[in-house]
Coordinates of C-alpha atoms in Angstrom, one line a residue:
M1 CA -87.5 -221.7 29.0
M2 CA -89.8 -223.0 26.4
K3 CA -91.5 -219.5 26.1
K4 CA -88.2 -217.8 25.4
L5 CA -87.4 -220.4 22.8
V6 CA -90.7 -219.9 21.0
R7 CA -90.4 -216.1 21.0
S8 CA -86.9 -216.4 19.6
L9 CA -88.1 -218.7 16.8
K10 CA -91.0 -216.3 16.0
R11 CA -88.6 -213.4 15.5
R12 CA -86.3 -215.5 13.4
Y13 CA -89.0 -217.1 11.3
P14 CA -92.0 -214.8 11.1
R15 CA -95.3 -216.1 9.8
P16 CA -95.9 -215.9 6.0
G17 CA -97.1 -212.4 4.7
Y18 CA -95.9 -210.4 7.7
R19 CA -92.6 -209.1 6.1
H20 CA -94.4 -208.1 2.9
R21 CA -96.9 -206.0 4.8
Q22 CA -94.0 -204.1 6.5
Q23 CA -92.3 -203.4 3.1
G24 CA -95.5 -201.9 1.5
F25 CA -95.8 -199.3 4.3
T26 CA -92.2 -198.1 4.1
L27 CA -92.1 -197.4 0.3
P28 CA -94.8 -194.7 0.3
L29 CA -93.2 -193.1 3.3
V30 CA -89.8 -192.9 1.5
L31 CA -91.4 -191.6 -1.7
G32 CA -93.3 -188.9 0.2
M33 CA -90.2 -187.8 2.1
G34 CA -88.3 -187.7 -1.2
L35 CA -91.1 -185.7 -2.9
I36 CA -91.1 -183.1 0.0
M37 CA -87.3 -182.8 -0.3
I38 CA -87.6 -182.2 -4.0
V39 CA -90.3 -179.5 -3.6
V40 CA -88.2 -177.8 -0.9
A41 CA -85.1 -178.0 -3.1
L42 CA -87.0 -176.6 -6.1
T43 CA -88.4 -173.8 -3.9
L44 CA -85.0 -172.9 -2.6
L45 CA -83.6 -173.0 -6.1
S46 CA -86.4 -170.8 -7.5
R47 CA -85.9 -168.3 -4.7
S48 CA -82.2 -168.3 -5.2
Q49 CA -82.7 -167.7 -9.0
L50 CA -85.1 -164.9 -8.2
D51 CA -82.7 -163.3 -5.8
V52 CA -80.0 -163.5 -8.4
S53 CA -82.2 -162.0 -11.1
T54 CA -83.4 -159.2 -8.7
A55 CA -79.8 -158.5 -7.7
S56 CA -78.8 -158.4 -11.4
L57 CA -81.7 -156.1 -12.3
Q58 CA -80.8 -153.8 -9.4
K59 CA -77.3 -153.7 -10.6
Q60 CA -78.3 -153.0 -14.1
T61 CA -80.7 -150.3 -12.9
Q62 CA -77.8 -148.6 -11.0
Q63 CA -75.7 -148.9 -14.2
A64 CA -78.6 -147.3 -16.1
F65 CA -78.7 -144.4 -13.6
A66 CA -74.9 -144.0 -14.0
V67 CA -75.5 -143.7 -17.8
A68 CA -78.3 -141.2 -17.3
E69 CA -76.1 -139.1 -15.0
G70 CA -73.3 -139.2 -17.5
G71 CA -75.8 -138.1 -20.2
M72 CA -77.0 -135.3 -17.9
A73 CA -73.5 -134.0 -17.4
R74 CA -72.6 -134.2 -21.1
T75 CA -75.9 -132.5 -22.1
L76 CA -75.4 -129.6 -19.6
G77 CA -71.9 -129.2 -21.0
L78 CA -73.3 -128.8 -24.5
L79 CA -76.1 -126.5 -23.5
N80 CA -73.7 -124.3 -21.6
G81 CA -71.3 -124.3 -24.6
N82 CA -72.0 -124.2 -28.3
Y83 CA -75.8 -124.9 -27.8
Q84 CA -76.4 -122.2 -25.1
I85 CA -79.0 -120.6 -27.4
L86 CA -81.3 -123.6 -26.7
L87 CA -81.4 -123.0 -23.0
R88 CA -84.3 -120.6 -23.3
R89 CA -86.2 -122.7 -25.8
T90 CA -88.4 -125.7 -25.1
Y91 CA -88.1 -129.2 -26.5
N92 CA -91.2 -131.1 -25.3
P93 CA -92.5 -133.2 -28.2
A94 CA -95.3 -135.7 -27.9
T95 CA -93.1 -138.8 -27.9
N96 CA -94.3 -140.6 -24.7
T97 CA -95.9 -143.7 -26.2
N98 CA -97.2 -145.0 -22.9
F99 CA -100.3 -143.1 -23.9
N100 CA -102.5 -143.2 -27.0
P101 CA -102.1 -140.7 -28.6
P102 CA -98.6 -140.0 -27.4
R103 CA -98.1 -137.2 -24.9
P104 CA -95.1 -134.9 -24.0
Y105 CA -93.1 -136.2 -21.1
L106 CA -93.3 -133.0 -19.0
I107 CA -96.1 -130.7 -17.9
S108 CA -95.9 -127.2 -19.2
R109 CA -97.5 -124.0 -17.8
A110 CA -100.0 -124.0 -20.6
A111 CA -101.3 -127.4 -19.3
D112 CA -101.2 -126.9 -15.5
A113 CA -99.5 -123.9 -13.9
T114 CA -99.3 -125.7 -10.6
K115 CA -97.3 -128.6 -12.0
V116 CA -94.7 -127.0 -14.3
G117 CA -91.9 -129.3 -15.0
Q118 CA -93.4 -132.3 -13.3
P119 CA -93.5 -135.7 -15.1
N120 CA -96.7 -136.2 -17.1
T121 CA -97.5 -139.6 -15.7
T122 CA -101.3 -139.4 -16.1
G123 CA -101.5 -138.6 -19.8
L124 CA -102.4 -135.0 -19.3
N125 CA -103.1 -133.3 -22.7
V126 CA -100.0 -131.1 -22.7
P127 CA -99.5 -129.0 -25.9
P128 CA -96.4 -130.4 -27.7
V129 CA -93.6 -127.8 -28.4
N130 CA -90.4 -128.2 -30.3
E131 CA -88.4 -124.9 -30.5
W132 CA -85.1 -126.7 -31.1
T133 CA -85.4 -126.2 -34.9
A134 CA -83.8 -124.0 -37.4
E135 CA -87.1 -122.4 -38.2
S136 CA -87.7 -121.5 -34.6
L137 CA -84.2 -120.1 -34.1
G138 CA -84.4 -117.9 -37.2
S139 CA -81.9 -115.0 -37.1
D140 CA -81.1 -115.6 -33.4
A141 CA -78.8 -118.5 -34.4
P142 CA -75.1 -117.6 -33.6
P143 CA -72.5 -117.8 -36.4
C144 CA -71.6 -121.3 -37.6
F145 CA -74.4 -122.7 -35.5
T146 CA -76.2 -125.6 -37.0
L147 CA -78.8 -128.1 -35.9
D148 CA -77.9 -130.6 -38.6
N149 CA -76.3 -133.0 -36.0
L150 CA -78.7 -132.2 -33.2
N151 CA -80.1 -135.7 -33.0
T152 CA -76.7 -137.4 -32.8
I153 CA -74.8 -134.8 -30.7
V154 CA -77.4 -133.4 -28.3
L155 CA -80.6 -135.5 -28.2
N156 CA -78.9 -138.9 -28.1
G157 CA -75.5 -140.1 -27.0
T158 CA -73.4 -143.0 -25.7
I159 CA -71.4 -143.3 -22.5
G160 CA -68.1 -145.1 -22.2
S161 CA -65.7 -146.8 -24.5
P162 CA -66.5 -149.5 -25.2
V163 CA -70.1 -148.4 -24.9
Q164 CA -71.6 -148.9 -21.4
G165 CA -75.0 -147.4 -22.2
N166 CA -77.1 -145.0 -24.3
Y167 CA -78.9 -141.9 -23.2
R168 CA -81.5 -139.6 -24.8
I169 CA -83.2 -136.4 -24.0
L170 CA -86.9 -137.0 -23.5
S171 CA -87.8 -133.4 -22.8
Y172 CA -86.4 -130.0 -22.0
L173 CA -88.9 -127.5 -20.7
Y174 CA -88.1 -123.8 -20.3
D175 CA -90.5 -121.8 -18.1
A176 CA -90.1 -118.1 -18.9
P177 CA -91.9 -116.7 -15.8
T178 CA -89.6 -118.5 -13.4
Q179 CA -86.6 -118.6 -15.8
T180 CA -86.1 -122.3 -15.0
G181 CA -85.2 -125.2 -17.2
H182 CA -86.4 -128.7 -16.6
L183 CA -84.3 -131.5 -18.2
L184 CA -85.5 -135.1 -18.4
I185 CA -83.0 -137.8 -19.6
E186 CA -83.3 -141.5 -19.9
G187 CA -80.3 -143.9 -19.5
R188 CA -80.4 -147.4 -20.9
L189 CA -77.9 -150.2 -21.0
P190 CA -76.8 -151.6 -24.4
N191 CA -77.8 -154.9 -26.1
N192 CA -81.5 -154.4 -25.7
S193 CA -81.3 -154.6 -21.9
P194 CA -84.6 -154.0 -20.1
A195 CA -82.9 -151.9 -17.5
N196 CA -83.4 -148.1 -17.8
A197 CA -83.5 -145.1 -15.5
F198 CA -84.6 -141.5 -15.6
I199 CA -83.1 -138.3 -14.2
L200 CA -85.1 -135.0 -14.0
Q201 CA -83.2 -131.9 -13.1
K202 CA -84.5 -128.4 -12.5
M203 CA -82.1 -125.4 -12.7
V204 CA -82.3 -121.6 -13.0
I205 CA -81.2 -120.1 -16.3
T206 CA -79.3 -116.9 -15.9
D207 CA -77.3 -114.4 -18.0
R208 CA -73.6 -114.3 -17.5
R209 CA -71.6 -111.3 -18.7
V210 CA -68.4 -112.1 -20.5
P211 CA -65.7 -109.7 -19.1
S212 CA -63.4 -107.6 -21.3
N213 CA -65.9 -107.3 -24.1
F214 CA -66.9 -103.6 -23.8
P215 CA -68.0 -102.6 -27.4
G216 CA -65.8 -100.0 -29.0
L217 CA -67.9 -100.4 -32.2
L218 CA -71.3 -101.9 -31.9
A219 CA -74.1 -102.2 -34.5
Q220 CA -76.7 -104.6 -35.8
S221 CA -75.0 -104.5 -39.1
I222 CA -71.4 -103.7 -39.7
N223 CA -69.5 -103.1 -42.9
L224 CA -66.1 -102.0 -41.6
G225 CA -64.2 -101.7 -44.9
N226 CA -60.7 -100.5 -44.3
N227 CA -61.6 -98.7 -41.1
D228 CA -59.4 -99.3 -38.0
V229 CA -60.6 -99.9 -34.5
F230 CA -57.8 -99.5 -32.0
G231 CA -57.7 -100.3 -28.3
T232 CA -56.1 -103.5 -27.0
I233 CA -58.6 -103.7 -24.2
N234 CA -61.8 -102.1 -25.5
G235 CA -61.2 -102.0 -29.2
N236 CA -63.8 -104.7 -29.7
V237 CA -66.2 -104.9 -32.7
I238 CA -69.5 -106.5 -31.9
C239 CA -72.4 -107.2 -34.2
T240 CA -75.6 -107.9 -32.4
N241 CA -77.6 -109.5 -35.3
P242 CA -76.1 -112.8 -36.8
A243 CA -78.5 -112.5 -39.8
N244 CA -76.6 -109.3 -40.9
C245 CA -73.1 -110.5 -40.0
V246 CA -72.8 -113.9 -41.7
V247 CA -69.7 -116.0 -41.4
P248 CA -69.0 -117.9 -44.6
Q249 CA -69.6 -121.6 -44.2
S250 CA -66.0 -122.3 -45.4
Q251 CA -64.8 -120.4 -42.3
C252 CA -66.6 -122.6 -39.8
V253 CA -64.6 -125.2 -38.0
N254 CA -66.2 -127.5 -35.5
G255 CA -69.2 -125.2 -35.2
Q256 CA -67.1 -122.2 -34.5
P257 CA -66.0 -119.3 -36.8
T258 CA -62.4 -118.7 -37.6
Q259 CA -60.9 -115.2 -37.1
Q260 CA -60.9 -114.7 -40.9
G261 CA -64.6 -115.7 -40.9
L262 CA -65.4 -113.1 -38.2
R263 CA -63.5 -110.4 -40.2
S264 CA -65.6 -111.3 -43.3
A265 CA -68.8 -111.2 -41.2
V266 CA -68.2 -107.5 -40.2
G267 CA -66.9 -106.6 -43.7
A268 CA -63.3 -106.0 -42.7
L269 CA -61.1 -105.6 -45.7
N270 CA -57.4 -106.4 -45.8
N271 CA -56.2 -103.0 -44.6
A272 CA -58.5 -102.9 -41.6
T273 CA -57.0 -103.3 -38.2
I274 CA -59.0 -104.5 -35.2
E275 CA -56.9 -104.6 -32.0
G276 CA -59.7 -106.1 -29.8
T277 CA -62.0 -109.0 -30.4
I278 CA -64.7 -109.5 -33.0
A279 CA -68.0 -111.0 -31.7
I280 CA -71.4 -111.7 -33.1
N281 CA -73.6 -112.0 -30.1
N282 CA -76.3 -110.4 -28.0
I283 CA -75.1 -107.7 -25.5
D284 CA -76.5 -106.3 -22.4
L285 CA -76.6 -102.5 -23.0
P286 CA -77.7 -99.8 -20.5
P287 CA -81.2 -98.4 -20.9
F288 CA -81.4 -95.8 -23.6
P289 CA -81.7 -92.4 -21.9
E290 CA -84.8 -90.2 -22.5
A291 CA -84.1 -86.6 -23.5
P292 CA -85.1 -84.0 -20.9
A293 CA -88.0 -81.8 -21.8
P294 CA -87.1 -78.9 -24.1
V295 CA -86.8 -75.4 -22.8
G296 CA -87.1 -72.5 -25.3
G297 CA -84.2 -70.1 -25.4
S298 CA -80.8 -69.9 -24.0
V299 CA -81.9 -68.7 -20.6
L300 CA -85.5 -69.8 -20.5
G301 CA -86.1 -72.5 -17.9
N302 CA -83.2 -71.5 -15.8
L303 CA -83.6 -71.4 -12.0
P304 CA -81.5 -70.3 -9.1
L305 CA -80.1 -72.8 -6.5
T306 CA -82.3 -71.3 -3.8
P307 CA -84.9 -72.6 -3.1
P308 CA -84.0 -76.1 -4.3
P309 CA -86.4 -78.0 -6.5
S310 CA -89.4 -79.6 -4.8
W311 CA -88.5 -83.1 -6.1
L312 CA -85.0 -83.0 -4.4
P313 CA -84.7 -85.1 -1.3
T314 CA -83.8 -83.1 1.8
S315 CA -80.7 -85.3 2.3
Q316 CA -79.3 -84.2 -1.1
V317 CA -79.8 -80.4 -0.8
T318 CA -76.2 -79.8 0.3
D319 CA -74.8 -81.9 -2.6
F320 CA -77.1 -80.2 -5.0
Q321 CA -75.8 -76.7 -4.0
Q322 CA -72.2 -77.8 -4.0
A323 CA -72.4 -79.6 -7.3
L324 CA -74.0 -76.6 -9.1
Q325 CA -72.1 -73.8 -7.3
A326 CA -69.8 -73.2 -10.3
A327 CA -72.9 -72.8 -12.6
G328 CA -74.9 -70.5 -10.3
G329 CA -78.2 -72.2 -11.2
Y330 CA -79.7 -75.1 -13.1
S331 CA -81.9 -75.7 -16.1
Q332 CA -85.3 -77.4 -16.0
G333 CA -84.6 -79.2 -19.3
A334 CA -82.6 -79.3 -22.5
Y335 CA -82.0 -76.2 -24.7
A336 CA -83.6 -76.6 -28.1
N337 CA -83.1 -73.2 -29.8
F338 CA -80.0 -72.3 -31.8
P339 CA -80.5 -68.8 -33.3
V340 CA -79.3 -67.8 -36.7
P341 CA -78.9 -64.2 -38.0
G342 CA -82.0 -62.6 -39.3
R343 CA -82.2 -61.4 -42.8
G344 CA -81.6 -57.7 -43.3
N345 CA -82.5 -55.8 -40.2
N346 CA -84.6 -58.6 -38.8
P347 CA -83.6 -60.0 -35.4
P348 CA -82.1 -63.4 -35.0
Q349 CA -84.3 -66.3 -36.0
D350 CA -85.0 -69.4 -33.9
S351 CA -83.6 -72.7 -35.3
P352 CA -83.6 -76.3 -34.1
D353 CA -80.4 -77.0 -36.1
I354 CA -76.8 -76.4 -35.6
T355 CA -75.2 -75.2 -38.9
G356 CA -72.5 -72.9 -40.0
N357 CA -75.0 -70.0 -39.7
T358 CA -75.6 -70.6 -36.0
I359 CA -74.7 -67.4 -34.2
N360 CA -72.8 -69.0 -31.4
L361 CA -71.0 -72.3 -32.1
T362 CA -69.3 -72.5 -28.7
F363 CA -71.2 -74.3 -25.9
P364 CA -72.2 -73.8 -23.2
R365 CA -73.3 -70.3 -24.2
P366 CA -73.5 -67.5 -21.7
G367 CA -76.6 -68.1 -19.7
D368 CA -76.7 -71.9 -20.3
R369 CA -77.1 -73.9 -17.1
P370 CA -76.7 -77.6 -16.4
Y371 CA -79.6 -80.0 -16.2
V372 CA -80.0 -82.1 -13.1
D373 CA -81.4 -85.7 -13.4
P374 CA -84.2 -85.9 -10.9
D375 CA -83.6 -89.6 -10.1
P376 CA -82.8 -89.7 -6.4
N377 CA -80.8 -92.9 -6.8
I378 CA -78.1 -91.1 -8.9
P379 CA -75.6 -89.4 -6.6
F380 CA -74.3 -85.9 -7.2
F381 CA -70.7 -86.9 -6.7
I382 CA -68.6 -89.9 -7.5
P383 CA -65.0 -90.8 -6.5
D384 CA -62.3 -89.3 -8.7
P385 CA -60.7 -92.3 -10.4
L386 CA -57.3 -90.6 -10.5
R387 CA -57.2 -88.7 -7.3
P388 CA -57.8 -91.0 -4.2
G389 CA -60.0 -89.4 -1.7
E390 CA -61.3 -86.7 -4.0
Q391 CA -64.7 -86.4 -5.8
I392 CA -66.0 -85.1 -9.1
V393 CA -69.5 -84.1 -10.1
N394 CA -71.2 -87.2 -11.5
P395 CA -71.7 -86.7 -15.3
E396 CA -74.7 -89.0 -15.0
K397 CA -76.4 -86.6 -12.6
V398 CA -75.4 -83.1 -13.8
Y399 CA -74.8 -82.2 -17.4
Y400 CA -75.6 -79.6 -20.1
A401 CA -78.4 -80.9 -22.3
Y402 CA -79.2 -79.8 -25.9
R403 CA -82.0 -81.1 -28.1
I404 CA -80.9 -80.7 -31.7
N405 CA -82.7 -81.6 -34.9
N406 CA -79.7 -81.7 -37.3
I407 CA -76.0 -80.8 -37.2
N408 CA -74.8 -79.8 -40.7
L409 CA -71.2 -78.4 -40.9
R410 CA -68.9 -78.2 -43.9
G411 CA -65.6 -76.7 -44.9
N412 CA -63.8 -75.3 -41.9
E413 CA -67.0 -74.9 -39.8
R414 CA -66.6 -76.3 -36.3
V415 CA -68.8 -76.5 -33.2
A416 CA -67.1 -76.7 -29.8
F417 CA -68.4 -78.0 -26.5
N418 CA -66.5 -77.2 -23.3
T419 CA -66.7 -80.0 -20.9
S420 CA -64.3 -78.7 -18.2
K421 CA -66.9 -78.1 -15.4
Y422 CA -69.8 -80.3 -16.5
A423 CA -70.4 -83.0 -19.1
V424 CA -72.4 -82.3 -22.2
R425 CA -75.2 -84.4 -23.9
L426 CA -76.5 -83.8 -27.4
Y427 CA -79.9 -85.4 -28.2
V428 CA -80.0 -85.4 -32.0
S429 CA -83.3 -86.4 -33.6
G430 CA -82.3 -85.8 -37.2
N431 CA -79.0 -86.3 -39.0
I432 CA -75.4 -85.3 -38.5
S433 CA -73.4 -84.4 -41.6
L434 CA -69.7 -83.2 -41.4
S435 CA -67.7 -82.6 -44.5
G436 CA -64.4 -81.1 -45.5
N437 CA -62.5 -80.1 -42.3
A438 CA -65.7 -79.5 -40.3
G439 CA -65.8 -81.1 -36.9
I440 CA -67.2 -81.4 -33.4
D441 CA -64.7 -80.4 -30.8
N442 CA -64.6 -81.5 -27.2
T443 CA -62.6 -78.8 -25.4
C444 CA -61.5 -78.8 -21.8
S445 CA -59.2 -76.6 -19.7
P446 CA -55.9 -78.2 -18.8
E447 CA -56.4 -77.0 -15.2
S448 CA -59.7 -79.0 -14.9
S449 CA -59.6 -82.1 -12.8
T450 CA -61.5 -83.9 -15.5
C451 CA -58.9 -83.4 -18.2
G452 CA -55.5 -83.1 -16.6
T453 CA -52.5 -85.1 -17.8
G454 CA -53.7 -88.4 -16.3
A455 CA -57.4 -87.9 -16.6
N456 CA -57.5 -87.1 -20.4
M457 CA -56.8 -90.7 -21.4
G458 CA -53.7 -89.8 -23.4
L459 CA -55.4 -87.0 -25.4
P460 CA -53.6 -83.7 -26.1
K461 CA -54.0 -80.9 -23.6
G462 CA -57.2 -79.0 -24.0
V463 CA -59.2 -82.0 -25.3
G464 CA -62.0 -83.4 -23.1
T465 CA -62.5 -87.1 -22.6
P466 CA -65.2 -88.9 -24.7
D467 CA -67.3 -89.8 -21.6
R468 CA -68.0 -86.1 -21.1
L469 CA -69.4 -85.4 -24.6
R470 CA -72.1 -87.8 -25.5
I471 CA -74.3 -87.8 -28.6
Y472 CA -77.6 -89.7 -28.3
G473 CA -79.7 -90.5 -31.4
N474 CA -83.3 -91.7 -31.5
P475 CA -84.4 -94.6 -29.3
P476 CA -84.2 -98.1 -30.7
D477 CA -86.8 -99.0 -33.4
P478 CA -87.4 -102.8 -33.1
N479 CA -90.1 -102.8 -35.8
N480 CA -87.8 -102.6 -38.8
M481 CA -84.2 -102.8 -39.9
R482 CA -84.3 -99.5 -41.7
T483 CA -82.3 -96.7 -40.1
D484 CA -84.1 -93.5 -39.5
Q485 CA -81.0 -91.3 -38.9
E486 CA -77.6 -90.9 -40.5
F487 CA -74.5 -89.7 -38.8
T488 CA -71.8 -89.2 -41.5
L489 CA -68.3 -87.9 -41.0
S490 CA -67.1 -87.1 -44.5
G491 CA -63.8 -86.0 -46.2
G492 CA -61.3 -84.7 -43.7
S493 CA -63.8 -84.2 -41.0
T494 CA -63.4 -85.5 -37.5
A495 CA -65.8 -86.0 -34.6
G496 CA -63.0 -85.8 -32.1
S497 CA -63.5 -87.1 -28.6
V498 CA -67.0 -88.3 -28.3
F499 CA -69.3 -91.2 -27.3
V500 CA -72.1 -92.0 -29.7
Y501 CA -75.1 -94.0 -28.8
A502 CA -77.5 -94.0 -31.7
P503 CA -79.4 -97.3 -31.9
D504 CA -81.5 -96.2 -34.9
A505 CA -78.8 -94.5 -36.9
K506 CA -76.5 -95.3 -39.7
V507 CA -73.0 -94.1 -38.7
G508 CA -69.8 -94.1 -40.7
I509 CA -66.7 -92.3 -41.9
N510 CA -66.3 -91.6 -45.6
G511 CA -62.6 -90.9 -45.9
G512 CA -60.6 -89.7 -43.0
S513 CA -57.6 -87.6 -42.1
R514 CA -57.2 -87.4 -38.3
E515 CA -55.6 -90.0 -36.1
P516 CA -58.0 -91.0 -34.9
D517 CA -61.2 -89.7 -36.4
I518 CA -63.2 -90.7 -33.4
F519 CA -61.6 -91.0 -30.0
G520 CA -64.3 -92.9 -28.0
A521 CA -66.9 -95.4 -28.9
V522 CA -69.8 -95.8 -31.4
W523 CA -73.0 -97.8 -30.7
A524 CA -75.3 -97.6 -33.7
K525 CA -77.8 -99.6 -35.8
T526 CA -75.6 -99.7 -38.8
W527 CA -71.9 -98.9 -39.3
N528 CA -71.0 -98.0 -42.9
G529 CA -67.3 -98.1 -43.4
S530 CA -65.3 -96.7 -46.2
S531 CA -62.5 -97.9 -48.5
S532 CA -60.1 -95.4 -46.9
N533 CA -57.4 -97.0 -44.8
N534 CA -57.0 -93.9 -42.6
A535 CA -60.5 -93.8 -41.0
E536 CA -60.0 -94.7 -37.3
I537 CA -61.8 -95.3 -34.1
K538 CA -59.6 -95.4 -30.9
V539 CA -61.3 -96.7 -27.8
P540 CA -59.5 -95.7 -24.6
D541 CA -58.9 -98.3 -21.9
R542 CA -60.6 -96.3 -19.2
L543 CA -63.7 -95.4 -21.1
P544 CA -66.2 -97.9 -19.5
E545 CA -65.1 -96.8 -16.0
A546 CA -65.4 -93.1 -17.0
L547 CA -68.9 -93.6 -18.6
G548 CA -69.9 -95.1 -15.2
G549 CA -73.2 -96.6 -14.2
N550 CA -74.6 -99.3 -16.4
Y551 CA -72.2 -98.4 -19.2
A552 CA -69.3 -99.9 -17.3
Q553 CA -71.1 -103.2 -17.3
A554 CA -71.9 -103.3 -21.0
S555 CA -70.6 -106.6 -22.2
I556 CA -71.6 -109.8 -24.1
V557 CA -74.2 -111.9 -22.2
V558 CA -74.6 -115.6 -22.6
A559 CA -77.2 -117.9 -21.0
R560 CA -75.9 -120.3 -18.4
T561 CA -77.4 -122.9 -16.1
T562 CA -77.0 -122.6 -12.3
E563 CA -76.6 -125.5 -9.9
A564 CA -79.5 -127.8 -9.8
S565 CA -82.3 -126.6 -7.6
N566 CA -84.1 -129.9 -7.8
W567 CA -82.8 -133.3 -8.9
N568 CA -84.7 -136.5 -9.0
R569 CA -84.0 -140.1 -9.8
L570 CA -86.9 -141.9 -11.4
A571 CA -86.6 -145.8 -11.7
Q572 CA -89.8 -145.8 -13.6
Y573 CA -91.7 -143.3 -15.7

């Protein structure tokens, strides 16, 4: 009992110093636990803030990607629109300041042919190129085109309203061997945000033909005067050199020429009528045909149909004989001799010219035979466009060919070419001069399938269609702007129904009396109009189809991007 009482009193009244020793041990323990809890809390808070910062940065990076994508879409729209001329020119300046000295952003073929269009992340010494300048464009710049606002319209831009971000073109690399464009764009958020993103897109650059732009009158330089060009479908006037067909600056609106500006560029005066469109642009023309080798006289070089020529594929022998049955033979080349009477009792003299003194001004002459193009890819027959199920001899394959130095006719002198059975081609190496009532006639039998009521394109009976009488001048001369030939239709002359393709010639009508003076189309180096308001060219609707081959595809071409063949997001560069 006493022991229990003693233990109870010890608990209730501990000896001196014992309680203080207990309190000294507890305090460090509490402080330590508190410190640990503070460290844990700070760690959790730091990690939480880091997660928030990372999430915010990721969100901003995604927003920067969205800005870059918007910039890519807008830039491609501009390059496929008013700025399409830049698609085949490189903008790859040395502006990447991550290196010293600064380097271009993309690797060009000149630096490494195995890494064309890849990011230049190692500081490779890539030659800087900037062809997006007025000096580089030179005369290739389209009318009203200016690079004055290139920096604010194309190279840089903003997305959204209010502004959600800014983008800029770092590089555009065009690789000619592969015809590919590589476009690198940076997107960045506003207000000095550190978030940015890059998009690199690769695409093939192709040419796209603009339909319904067959050239009725085409030249590198056009002074239309008061001449008329009729044809609601094909009566188009196309100048292929913007440096020669300049639109006045006052006639430029939002970077595009007005209709009056285009008329001024081609020299159309008030009385000139143009039923089609006016364009100042490059155009995809068919290859210029080479004249067949000359044969001497009217019958020299002629061969019978049997045996067939050695170059003729066996599979085409039957077509060859059927196509030339009406001619009874073929010529090995182009006739190049047009005799004139000899003086006194002298026999006729050879001449390379056709003039009023030429003995026979009606072609083909007795004994002339058609020439056959040896290209096995050109068929002998083509479908008759006006008689379903029927065929006609292909004028691209079989035609009478004449190599002529000059054609000089005046007064009432006329030369006639009958195109009823076969087409006719004149390869003129000199000049054509018609004056007075002189003319070149394209005649055709009304019974011929090539010039019946429907086939003759609205021409009077007895007149052949222009696709069947073609005048070719000299080949293009890209070395100078000077014309080396002149085809002039003067006074009351008329060239009748004809297609003229003379890329090194100056062609024009000085005065006029027929309606029209030319029924067909004229492709030349220079068109020199007149002040007469009755000089006319009428371009039939069916002419491209009738010319056939690549002629039917002749139209304005513009550069365009295709769908992206490679597209990369780059969070860092």
